[in-house]
Each structure stands twice: as structure tokens, then as C-alpha cells.
PDB file of C-alpha atoms in Angstrom:
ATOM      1  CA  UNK C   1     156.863  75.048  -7.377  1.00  0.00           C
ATOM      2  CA  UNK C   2     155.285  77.972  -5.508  1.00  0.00           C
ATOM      3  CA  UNK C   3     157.390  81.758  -5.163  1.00  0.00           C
ATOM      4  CA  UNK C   4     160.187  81.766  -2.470  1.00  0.00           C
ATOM      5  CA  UNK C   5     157.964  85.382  -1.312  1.00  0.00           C
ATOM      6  CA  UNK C   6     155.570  84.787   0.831  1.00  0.00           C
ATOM      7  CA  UNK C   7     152.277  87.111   0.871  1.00  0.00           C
ATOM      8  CA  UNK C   8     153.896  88.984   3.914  1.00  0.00           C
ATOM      9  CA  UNK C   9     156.889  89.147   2.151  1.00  0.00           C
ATOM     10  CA  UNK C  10     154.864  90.639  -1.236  1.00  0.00           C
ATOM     11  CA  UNK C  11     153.041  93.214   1.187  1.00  0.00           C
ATOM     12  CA  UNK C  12     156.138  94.830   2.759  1.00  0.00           C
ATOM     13  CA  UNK C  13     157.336  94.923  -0.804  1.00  0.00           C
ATOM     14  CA  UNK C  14     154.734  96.547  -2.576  1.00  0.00           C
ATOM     15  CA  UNK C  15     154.009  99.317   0.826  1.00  0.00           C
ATOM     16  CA  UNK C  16     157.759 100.103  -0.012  1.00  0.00           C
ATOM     17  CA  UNK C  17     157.496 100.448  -3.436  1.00  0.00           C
ATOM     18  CA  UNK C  18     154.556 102.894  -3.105  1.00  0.00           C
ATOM     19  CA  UNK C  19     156.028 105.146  -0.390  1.00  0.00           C
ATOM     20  CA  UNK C  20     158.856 105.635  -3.425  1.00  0.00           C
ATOM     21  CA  UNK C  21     156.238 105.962  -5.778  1.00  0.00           C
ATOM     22  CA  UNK C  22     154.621 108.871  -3.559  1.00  0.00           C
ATOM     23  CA  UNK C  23     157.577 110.854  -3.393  1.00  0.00           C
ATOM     24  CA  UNK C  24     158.143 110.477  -6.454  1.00  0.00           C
ATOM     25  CA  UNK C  25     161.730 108.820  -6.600  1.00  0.00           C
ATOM     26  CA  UNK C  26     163.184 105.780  -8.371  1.00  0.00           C
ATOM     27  CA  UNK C  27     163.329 102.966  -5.856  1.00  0.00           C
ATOM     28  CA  UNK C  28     166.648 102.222  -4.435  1.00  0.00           C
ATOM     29  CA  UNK C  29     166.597  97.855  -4.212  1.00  0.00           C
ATOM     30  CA  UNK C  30     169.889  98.171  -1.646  1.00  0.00           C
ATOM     31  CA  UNK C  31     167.635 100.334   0.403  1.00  0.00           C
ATOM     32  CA  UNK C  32     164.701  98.039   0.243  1.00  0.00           C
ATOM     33  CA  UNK C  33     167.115  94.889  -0.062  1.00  0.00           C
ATOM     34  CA  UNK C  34     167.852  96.098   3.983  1.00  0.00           C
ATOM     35  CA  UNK C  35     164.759  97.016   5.077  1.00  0.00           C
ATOM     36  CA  UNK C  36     163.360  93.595   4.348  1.00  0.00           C
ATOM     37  CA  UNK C  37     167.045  91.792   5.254  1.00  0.00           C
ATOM     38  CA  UNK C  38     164.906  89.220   7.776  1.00  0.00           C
ATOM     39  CA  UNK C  39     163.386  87.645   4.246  1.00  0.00           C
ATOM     40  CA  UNK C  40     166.831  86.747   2.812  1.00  0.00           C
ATOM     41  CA  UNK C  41     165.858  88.378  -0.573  1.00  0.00           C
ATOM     42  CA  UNK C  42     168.212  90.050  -2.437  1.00  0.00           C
ATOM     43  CA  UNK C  43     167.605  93.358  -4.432  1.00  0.00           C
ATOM     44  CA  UNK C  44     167.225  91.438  -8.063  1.00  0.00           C
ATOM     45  CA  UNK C  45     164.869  88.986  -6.641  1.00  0.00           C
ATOM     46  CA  UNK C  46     162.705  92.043  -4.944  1.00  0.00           C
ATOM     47  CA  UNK C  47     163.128  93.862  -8.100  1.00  0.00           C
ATOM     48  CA  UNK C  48     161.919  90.673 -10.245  1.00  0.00           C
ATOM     49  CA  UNK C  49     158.924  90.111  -7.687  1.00  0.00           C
ATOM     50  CA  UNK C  50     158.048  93.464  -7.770  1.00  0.00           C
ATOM     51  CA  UNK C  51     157.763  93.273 -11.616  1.00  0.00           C
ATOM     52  CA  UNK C  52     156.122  90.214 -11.834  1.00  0.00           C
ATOM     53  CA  UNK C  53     152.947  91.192  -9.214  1.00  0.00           C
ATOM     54  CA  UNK C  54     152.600  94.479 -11.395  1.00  0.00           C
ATOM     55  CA  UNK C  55     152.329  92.645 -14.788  1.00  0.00           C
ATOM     56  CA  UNK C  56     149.265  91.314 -12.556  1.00  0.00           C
ATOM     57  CA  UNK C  57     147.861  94.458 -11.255  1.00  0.00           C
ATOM     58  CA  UNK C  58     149.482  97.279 -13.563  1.00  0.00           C
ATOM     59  CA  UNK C  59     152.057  99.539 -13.628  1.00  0.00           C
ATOM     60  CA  UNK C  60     150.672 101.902 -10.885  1.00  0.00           C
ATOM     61  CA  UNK C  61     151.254 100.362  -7.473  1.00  0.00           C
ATOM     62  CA  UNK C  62     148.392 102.825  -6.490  1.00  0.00           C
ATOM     63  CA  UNK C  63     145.774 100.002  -8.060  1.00  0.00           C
ATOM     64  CA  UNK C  64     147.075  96.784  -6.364  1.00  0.00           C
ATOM     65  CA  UNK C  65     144.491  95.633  -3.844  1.00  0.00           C
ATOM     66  CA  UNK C  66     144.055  97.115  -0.325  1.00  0.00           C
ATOM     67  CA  UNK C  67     144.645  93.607   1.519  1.00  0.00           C
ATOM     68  CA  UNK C  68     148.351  94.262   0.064  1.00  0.00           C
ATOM     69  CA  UNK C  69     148.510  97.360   2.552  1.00  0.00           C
ATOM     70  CA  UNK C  70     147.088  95.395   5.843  1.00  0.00           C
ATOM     71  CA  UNK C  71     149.380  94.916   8.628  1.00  0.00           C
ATOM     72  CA  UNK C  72     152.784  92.101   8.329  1.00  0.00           C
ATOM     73  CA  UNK C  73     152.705  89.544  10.942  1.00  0.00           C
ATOM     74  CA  UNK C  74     155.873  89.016  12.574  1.00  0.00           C
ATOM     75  CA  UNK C  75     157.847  86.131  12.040  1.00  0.00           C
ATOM     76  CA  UNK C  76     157.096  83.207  14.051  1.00  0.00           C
ATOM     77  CA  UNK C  77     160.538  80.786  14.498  1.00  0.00           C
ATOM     78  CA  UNK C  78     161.338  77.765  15.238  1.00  0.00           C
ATOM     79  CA  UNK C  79     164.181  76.030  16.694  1.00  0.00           C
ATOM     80  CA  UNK C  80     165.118  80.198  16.786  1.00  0.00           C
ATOM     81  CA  UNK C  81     166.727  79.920  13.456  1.00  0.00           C
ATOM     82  CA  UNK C  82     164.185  79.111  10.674  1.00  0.00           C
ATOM     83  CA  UNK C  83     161.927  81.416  10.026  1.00  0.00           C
ATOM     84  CA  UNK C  84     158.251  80.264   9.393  1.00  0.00           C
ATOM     85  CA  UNK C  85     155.213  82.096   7.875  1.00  0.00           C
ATOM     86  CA  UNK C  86     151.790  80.982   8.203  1.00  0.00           C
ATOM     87  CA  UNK C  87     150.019  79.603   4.936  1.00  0.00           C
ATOM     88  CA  UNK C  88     147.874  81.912   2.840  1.00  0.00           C
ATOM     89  CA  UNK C  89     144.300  80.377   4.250  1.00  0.00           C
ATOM     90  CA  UNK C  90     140.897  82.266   2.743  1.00  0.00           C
ATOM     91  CA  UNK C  91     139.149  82.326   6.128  1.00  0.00           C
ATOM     92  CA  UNK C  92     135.516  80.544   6.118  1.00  0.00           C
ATOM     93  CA  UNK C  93     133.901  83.532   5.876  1.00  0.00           C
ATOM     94  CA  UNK C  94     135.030  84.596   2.343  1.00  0.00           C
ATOM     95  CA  UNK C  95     135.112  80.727   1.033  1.00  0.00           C
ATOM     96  CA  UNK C  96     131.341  81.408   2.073  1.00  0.00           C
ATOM     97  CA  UNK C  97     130.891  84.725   0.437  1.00  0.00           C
ATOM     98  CA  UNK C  98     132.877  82.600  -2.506  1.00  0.00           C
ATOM     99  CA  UNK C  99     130.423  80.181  -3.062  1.00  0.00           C
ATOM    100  CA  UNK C 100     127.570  82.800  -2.537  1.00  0.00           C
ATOM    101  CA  UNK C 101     128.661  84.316  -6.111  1.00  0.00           C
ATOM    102  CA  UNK C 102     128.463  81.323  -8.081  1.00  0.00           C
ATOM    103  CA  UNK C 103     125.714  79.488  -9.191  1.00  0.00           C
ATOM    104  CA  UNK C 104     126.640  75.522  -7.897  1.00  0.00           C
ATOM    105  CA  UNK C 105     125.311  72.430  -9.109  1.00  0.00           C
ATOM    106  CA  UNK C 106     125.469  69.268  -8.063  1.00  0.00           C
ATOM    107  CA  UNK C 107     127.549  68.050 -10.780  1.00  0.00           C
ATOM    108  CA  UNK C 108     130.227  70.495 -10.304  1.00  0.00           C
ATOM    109  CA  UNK C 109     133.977  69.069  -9.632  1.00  0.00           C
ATOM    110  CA  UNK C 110     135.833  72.327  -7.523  1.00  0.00           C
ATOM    111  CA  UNK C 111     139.516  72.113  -7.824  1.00  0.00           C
ATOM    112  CA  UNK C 112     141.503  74.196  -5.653  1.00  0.00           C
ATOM    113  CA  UNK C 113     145.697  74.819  -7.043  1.00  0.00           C
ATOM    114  CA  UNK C 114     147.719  75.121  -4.128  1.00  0.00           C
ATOM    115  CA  UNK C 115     144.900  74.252  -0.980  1.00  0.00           C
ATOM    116  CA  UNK C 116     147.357  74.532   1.502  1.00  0.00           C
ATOM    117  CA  UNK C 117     146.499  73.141   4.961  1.00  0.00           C
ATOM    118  CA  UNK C 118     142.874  71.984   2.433  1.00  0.00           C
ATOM    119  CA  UNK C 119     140.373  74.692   4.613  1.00  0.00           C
ATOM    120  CA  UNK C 120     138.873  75.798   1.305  1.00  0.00           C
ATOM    121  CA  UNK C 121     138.681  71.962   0.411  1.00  0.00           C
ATOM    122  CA  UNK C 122     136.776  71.131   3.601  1.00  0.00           C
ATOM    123  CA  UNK C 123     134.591  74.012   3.893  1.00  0.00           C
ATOM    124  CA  UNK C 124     133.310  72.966   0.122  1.00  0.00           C
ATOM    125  CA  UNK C 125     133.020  69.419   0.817  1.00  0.00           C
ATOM    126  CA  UNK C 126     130.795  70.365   4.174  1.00  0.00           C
ATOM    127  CA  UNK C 127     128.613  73.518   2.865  1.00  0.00           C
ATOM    128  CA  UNK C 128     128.112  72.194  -1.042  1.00  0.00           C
ATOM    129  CA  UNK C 129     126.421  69.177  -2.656  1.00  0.00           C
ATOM    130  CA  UNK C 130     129.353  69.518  -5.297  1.00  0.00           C
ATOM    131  CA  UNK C 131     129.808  65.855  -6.885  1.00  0.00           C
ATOM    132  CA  UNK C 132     133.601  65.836  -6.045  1.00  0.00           C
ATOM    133  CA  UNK C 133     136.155  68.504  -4.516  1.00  0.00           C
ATOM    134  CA  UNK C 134     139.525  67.946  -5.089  1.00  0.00           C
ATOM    135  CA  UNK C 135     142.830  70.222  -3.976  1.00  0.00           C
ATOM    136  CA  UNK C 136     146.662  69.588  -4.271  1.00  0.00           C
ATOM    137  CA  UNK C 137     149.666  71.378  -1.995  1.00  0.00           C
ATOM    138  CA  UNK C 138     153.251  71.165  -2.945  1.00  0.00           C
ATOM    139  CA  UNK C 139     155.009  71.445   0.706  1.00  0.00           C
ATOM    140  CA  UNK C 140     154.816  67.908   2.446  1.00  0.00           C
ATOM    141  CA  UNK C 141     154.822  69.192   6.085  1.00  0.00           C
ATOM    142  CA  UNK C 142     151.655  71.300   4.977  1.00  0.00           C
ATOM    143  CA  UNK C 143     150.010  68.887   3.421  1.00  0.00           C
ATOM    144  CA  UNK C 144     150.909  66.774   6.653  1.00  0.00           C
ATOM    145  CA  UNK C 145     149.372  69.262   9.254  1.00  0.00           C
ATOM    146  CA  UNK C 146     145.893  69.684   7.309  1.00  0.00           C
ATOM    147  CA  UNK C 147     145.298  65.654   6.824  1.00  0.00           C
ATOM    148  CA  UNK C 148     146.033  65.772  10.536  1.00  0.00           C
ATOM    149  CA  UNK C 149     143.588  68.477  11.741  1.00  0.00           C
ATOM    150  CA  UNK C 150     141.101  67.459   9.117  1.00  0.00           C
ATOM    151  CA  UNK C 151     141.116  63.869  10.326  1.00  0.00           C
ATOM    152  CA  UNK C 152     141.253  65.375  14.167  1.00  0.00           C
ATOM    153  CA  UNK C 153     138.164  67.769  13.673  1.00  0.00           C
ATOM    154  CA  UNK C 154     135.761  64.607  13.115  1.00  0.00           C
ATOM    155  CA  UNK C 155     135.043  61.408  11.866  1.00  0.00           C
ATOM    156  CA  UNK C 156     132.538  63.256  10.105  1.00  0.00           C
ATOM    157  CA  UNK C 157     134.988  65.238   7.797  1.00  0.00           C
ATOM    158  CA  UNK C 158     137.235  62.379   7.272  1.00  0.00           C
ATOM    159  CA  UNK C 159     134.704  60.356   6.085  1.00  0.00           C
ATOM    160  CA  UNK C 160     133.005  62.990   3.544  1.00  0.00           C
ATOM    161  CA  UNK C 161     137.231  63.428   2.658  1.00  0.00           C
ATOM    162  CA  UNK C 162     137.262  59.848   1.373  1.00  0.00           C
ATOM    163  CA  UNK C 163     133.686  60.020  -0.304  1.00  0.00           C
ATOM    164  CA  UNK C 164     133.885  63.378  -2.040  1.00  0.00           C
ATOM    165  CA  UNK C 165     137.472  64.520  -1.614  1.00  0.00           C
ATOM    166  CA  UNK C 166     140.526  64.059  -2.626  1.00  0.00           C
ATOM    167  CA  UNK C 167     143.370  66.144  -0.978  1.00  0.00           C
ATOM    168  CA  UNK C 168     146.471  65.211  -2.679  1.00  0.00           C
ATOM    169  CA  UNK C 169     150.497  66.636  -1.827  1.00  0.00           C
ATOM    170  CA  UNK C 170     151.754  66.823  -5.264  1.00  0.00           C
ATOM    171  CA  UNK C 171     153.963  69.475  -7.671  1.00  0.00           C
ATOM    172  CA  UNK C 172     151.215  71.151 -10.141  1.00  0.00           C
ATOM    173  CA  UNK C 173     153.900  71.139 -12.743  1.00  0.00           C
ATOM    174  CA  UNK C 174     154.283  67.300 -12.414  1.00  0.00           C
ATOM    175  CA  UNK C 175     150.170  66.703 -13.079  1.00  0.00           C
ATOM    176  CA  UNK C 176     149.218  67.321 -16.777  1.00  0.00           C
ATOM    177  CA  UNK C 177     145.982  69.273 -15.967  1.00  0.00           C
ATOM    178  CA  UNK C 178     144.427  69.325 -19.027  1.00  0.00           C
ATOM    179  CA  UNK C 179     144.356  65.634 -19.722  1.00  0.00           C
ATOM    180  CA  UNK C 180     145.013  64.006 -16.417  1.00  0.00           C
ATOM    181  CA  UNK C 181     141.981  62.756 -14.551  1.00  0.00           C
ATOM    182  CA  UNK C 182     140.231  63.859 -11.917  1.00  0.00           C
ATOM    183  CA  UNK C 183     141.672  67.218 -12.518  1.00  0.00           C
ATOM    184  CA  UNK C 184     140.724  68.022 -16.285  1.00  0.00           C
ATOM    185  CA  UNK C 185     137.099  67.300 -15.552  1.00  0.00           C
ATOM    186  CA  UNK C 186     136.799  70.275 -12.901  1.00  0.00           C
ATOM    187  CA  UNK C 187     134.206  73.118 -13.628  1.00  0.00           C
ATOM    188  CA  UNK C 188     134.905  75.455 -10.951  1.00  0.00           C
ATOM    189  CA  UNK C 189     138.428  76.560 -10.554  1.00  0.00           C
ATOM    190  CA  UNK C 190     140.433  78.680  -7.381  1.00  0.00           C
ATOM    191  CA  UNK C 191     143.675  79.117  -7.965  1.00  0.00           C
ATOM    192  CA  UNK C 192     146.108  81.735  -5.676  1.00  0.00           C
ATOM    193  CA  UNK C 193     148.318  82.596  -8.332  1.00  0.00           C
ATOM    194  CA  UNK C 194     150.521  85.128  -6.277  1.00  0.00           C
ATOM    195  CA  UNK C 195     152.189  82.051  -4.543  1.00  0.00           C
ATOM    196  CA  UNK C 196     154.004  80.520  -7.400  1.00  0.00           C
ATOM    197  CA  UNK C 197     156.520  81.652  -9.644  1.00  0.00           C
ATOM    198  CA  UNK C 198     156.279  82.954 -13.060  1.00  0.00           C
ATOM    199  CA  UNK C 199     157.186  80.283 -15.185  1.00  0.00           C
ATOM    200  CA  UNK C 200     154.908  77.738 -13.009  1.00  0.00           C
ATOM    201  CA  UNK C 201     151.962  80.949 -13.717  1.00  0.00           C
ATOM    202  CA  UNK C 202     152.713  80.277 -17.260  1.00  0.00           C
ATOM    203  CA  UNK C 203     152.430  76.315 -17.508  1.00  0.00           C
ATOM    204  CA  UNK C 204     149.285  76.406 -14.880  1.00  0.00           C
ATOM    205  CA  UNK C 205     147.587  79.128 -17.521  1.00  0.00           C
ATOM    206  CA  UNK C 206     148.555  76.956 -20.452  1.00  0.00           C
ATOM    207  CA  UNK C 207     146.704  74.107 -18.819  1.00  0.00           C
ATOM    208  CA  UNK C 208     143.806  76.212 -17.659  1.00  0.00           C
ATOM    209  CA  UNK C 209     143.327  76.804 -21.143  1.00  0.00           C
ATOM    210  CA  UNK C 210     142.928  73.120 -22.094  1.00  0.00           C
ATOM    211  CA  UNK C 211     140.242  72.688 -19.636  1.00  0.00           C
ATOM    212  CA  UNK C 212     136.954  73.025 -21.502  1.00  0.00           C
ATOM    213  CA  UNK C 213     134.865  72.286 -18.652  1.00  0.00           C
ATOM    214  CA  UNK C 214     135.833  74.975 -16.429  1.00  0.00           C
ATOM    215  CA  UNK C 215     132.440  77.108 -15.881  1.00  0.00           C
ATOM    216  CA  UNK C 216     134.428  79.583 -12.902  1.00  0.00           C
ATOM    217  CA  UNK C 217     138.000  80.164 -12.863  1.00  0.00           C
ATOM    218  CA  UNK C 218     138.877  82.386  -9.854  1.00  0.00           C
ATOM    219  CA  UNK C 219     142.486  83.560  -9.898  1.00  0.00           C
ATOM    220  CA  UNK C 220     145.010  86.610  -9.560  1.00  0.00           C
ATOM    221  CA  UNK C 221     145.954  86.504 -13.372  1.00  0.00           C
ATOM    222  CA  UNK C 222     144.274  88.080 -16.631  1.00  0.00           C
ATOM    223  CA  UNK C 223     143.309  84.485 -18.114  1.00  0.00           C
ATOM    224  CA  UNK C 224     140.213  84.243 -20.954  1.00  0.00           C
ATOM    225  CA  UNK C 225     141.167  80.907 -23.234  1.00  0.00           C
ATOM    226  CA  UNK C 226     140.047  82.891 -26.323  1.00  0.00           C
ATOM    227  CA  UNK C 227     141.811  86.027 -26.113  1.00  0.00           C
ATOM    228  CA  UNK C 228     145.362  87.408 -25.400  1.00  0.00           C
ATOM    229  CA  UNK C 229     143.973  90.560 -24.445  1.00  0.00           C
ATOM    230  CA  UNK C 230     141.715  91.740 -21.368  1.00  0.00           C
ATOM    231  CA  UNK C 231     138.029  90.787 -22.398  1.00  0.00           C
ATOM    232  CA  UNK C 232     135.584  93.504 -22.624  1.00  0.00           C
TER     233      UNK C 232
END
């Protein structure tokens, strides 16, 4: 199950809770609760959110990341009553930059948690020699969309899809990850942790954990199998 917040959503809270922070003032949720009334959030769920993205980046909301403080799309609606956001995408350019850090092999299963409309999927199936790439989305209608532009972009793609791919639509928290084939065999992990809730952070870590084969993890959460503390 991924957060009810959506990155936009998690930007306009945290560029809130810092303009409180620089004067110096306790935040005031009803306050914030109305500024962000278009979200449907109410102040203990903001105030809950707001905790939980700190326990990733600290107490000072100085030191969360400067993509947090870019600009907030405006909503885009349909059948002008439910709102819509776009999906959190990494655009080609930093899945490149991605794969530029790490040192790939041909054996190498990448498994991306949450893929979305499956861009990051694609781009690794196209620009790597990885032995298998694999990726699972919870929504239906986005898993939908990205099997439908995937398969429209070329016969190409849709063929290295079914050879090297697999681009499922399921609930992480229904997949046993550390035991459950393909997924426990994957060495190279990316995982958007900001987009699911707490307790699903939790489980996913717990699994993570159970995966010996993982050589690169790359998530949003303090995570080292051996130690409860940060690693030095």
C-alpha cells in the first residue's frame, strides 16, 4: 500500500514546515491543514507525515533534500472532480547517471519497488545487459497506462519486456520478498520509499534484510542488514 501524500503533497508540506521553522514558531496544523485544503489531509495526518519523512531525513527540516523545495505542479483533474497527480517517474537522465555509479554485471537481477508507469524498468532492460529486470506497481490503472505505452513505443521493447522483464501490478506486502522467486534473487535494489506508508516501510525493510544477494540497495531509508544504527 503506498502513502495517501503524494511527493507534491510532501513538498508543500515540508516548505511549510520550514517557513515555521525560520521564524522560529511552533507550527500551527489548522493553519497548514487550510493552506493545503485541495489535498483533503487533515492536520493529524500532515502532522504524522511530517514526522514520519523527518525520522528519514532528521529533525532539522533545514537538511531534507533540495528537490523537496522545487516548484508544486498544479493539480491536473478529471471529470473536474478527482484530483490526479502525476506518478513519481526518475527521468532517463538520472536512471542513466544511476546506472553510471554502479558497477553492473551481466548476472545482475534489478528489482525496482513501486516502478510506476515501469520507465526505470525499460530504460534498464534497453541500456544494460542485466540477466533479468523485474518491477511491481500497486495502482492497476498505472500499471495499465505503462504496459500500454511500453507495448506502443515498439515491438522492440515489448519483446525485450517478455525476454528480460517482468513488469508485474501487485501489493508489495502480498509478495514475500525474501523467499518468493524472482524477487529474492535480485542484486541491485531501487526502492522510492517516500511513497508508501510507514508500516509497509517497515515490512519492505524487514524483507530487504532477508535478501542476501542484494549487492546495491538504493532507497530513502537508513537500512544496513547488520546494524540498527547508521554505519560508519
Amino acid at each position: 500500500m503506498r502513502s495517501a501524500f503524494s511527493f507534491d503533497d510532501d513538498k508543500q508540506l515540508v516548505q511549510f514546515a520550514r517557513e515555521y521553522a525560520e521564524a522560529g514558531t511552533r507550527i500551527c496544523w489548522s493553519d497548514v491543514e487550510g493552506r493545503v485544503r485541495h489535498t483533503g489531509h487533515p492536520a493529524a495526518a500532515l502532522q504524522q507525515r511530517l514526522r514520519t519523512l523527518m525520522r528519514t531525513w532528521g529533525t532539522n527540516v533545514r537538511h531534507v533534500p533540495p528537490n523537496f523545495y522545487t516548484t508544486v505542479r498544479p493539480l491536473v483533474r478529471r471529470d473536474k472532480s478527482t484530483p490526479h497527480r502525476n506518478v513519481e517517474e526518475m527521468l532517463p537522465a538520472g536512471v542513466t547517471s544511476l546506472l553510471a555509479e554502479l558497477t553492473i554485471e551481466s548476472t545482475d537481477l534489478f528489482f525496482d519497488i513501486g516502478a510506476g508507469l515501469g520507465n526505470i524498468v525499460m530504460h534498464v532492460i534497453i541500456g544494460t545487459n542485466k540477466y533479468k529486470t523485474i518491477g511491481t506497481e500497486l495502482r492497476h490503472d498505472v500499471h495499465r497506462v505503462g504496459l500500454e505505452i511500453i507495448l506502443k513505443s515498439s515491438l522492440q521493447y515489448e519483446r525485450r519486456l517478455r525476454e528480460r522483464g517482468l513488469f508485474v501490478c501487485r501489493d508489495v506486502m502480498d509478495i514475500g520478498l525474501s523467499v518468493a522467486l524472482p524477487y529474492a534473487n535480485a542484486t541491485i535494489v531501487y526502492w522510492n520509499s517516500i511513497w508508501f506508508e510507514p508500516h509497509v516501510v517497515e515490512y519492505v525493510k524487514i524483507q530487504l534484510c532477508g535478501m542476501p544477494m542484494i549487492r546495491y540497495l538504493v532507497c530513502f531509508v537508513n537500512l544496513c542488514p547488520r546494524h540498527r544504527d547508521l554505519c560508519s
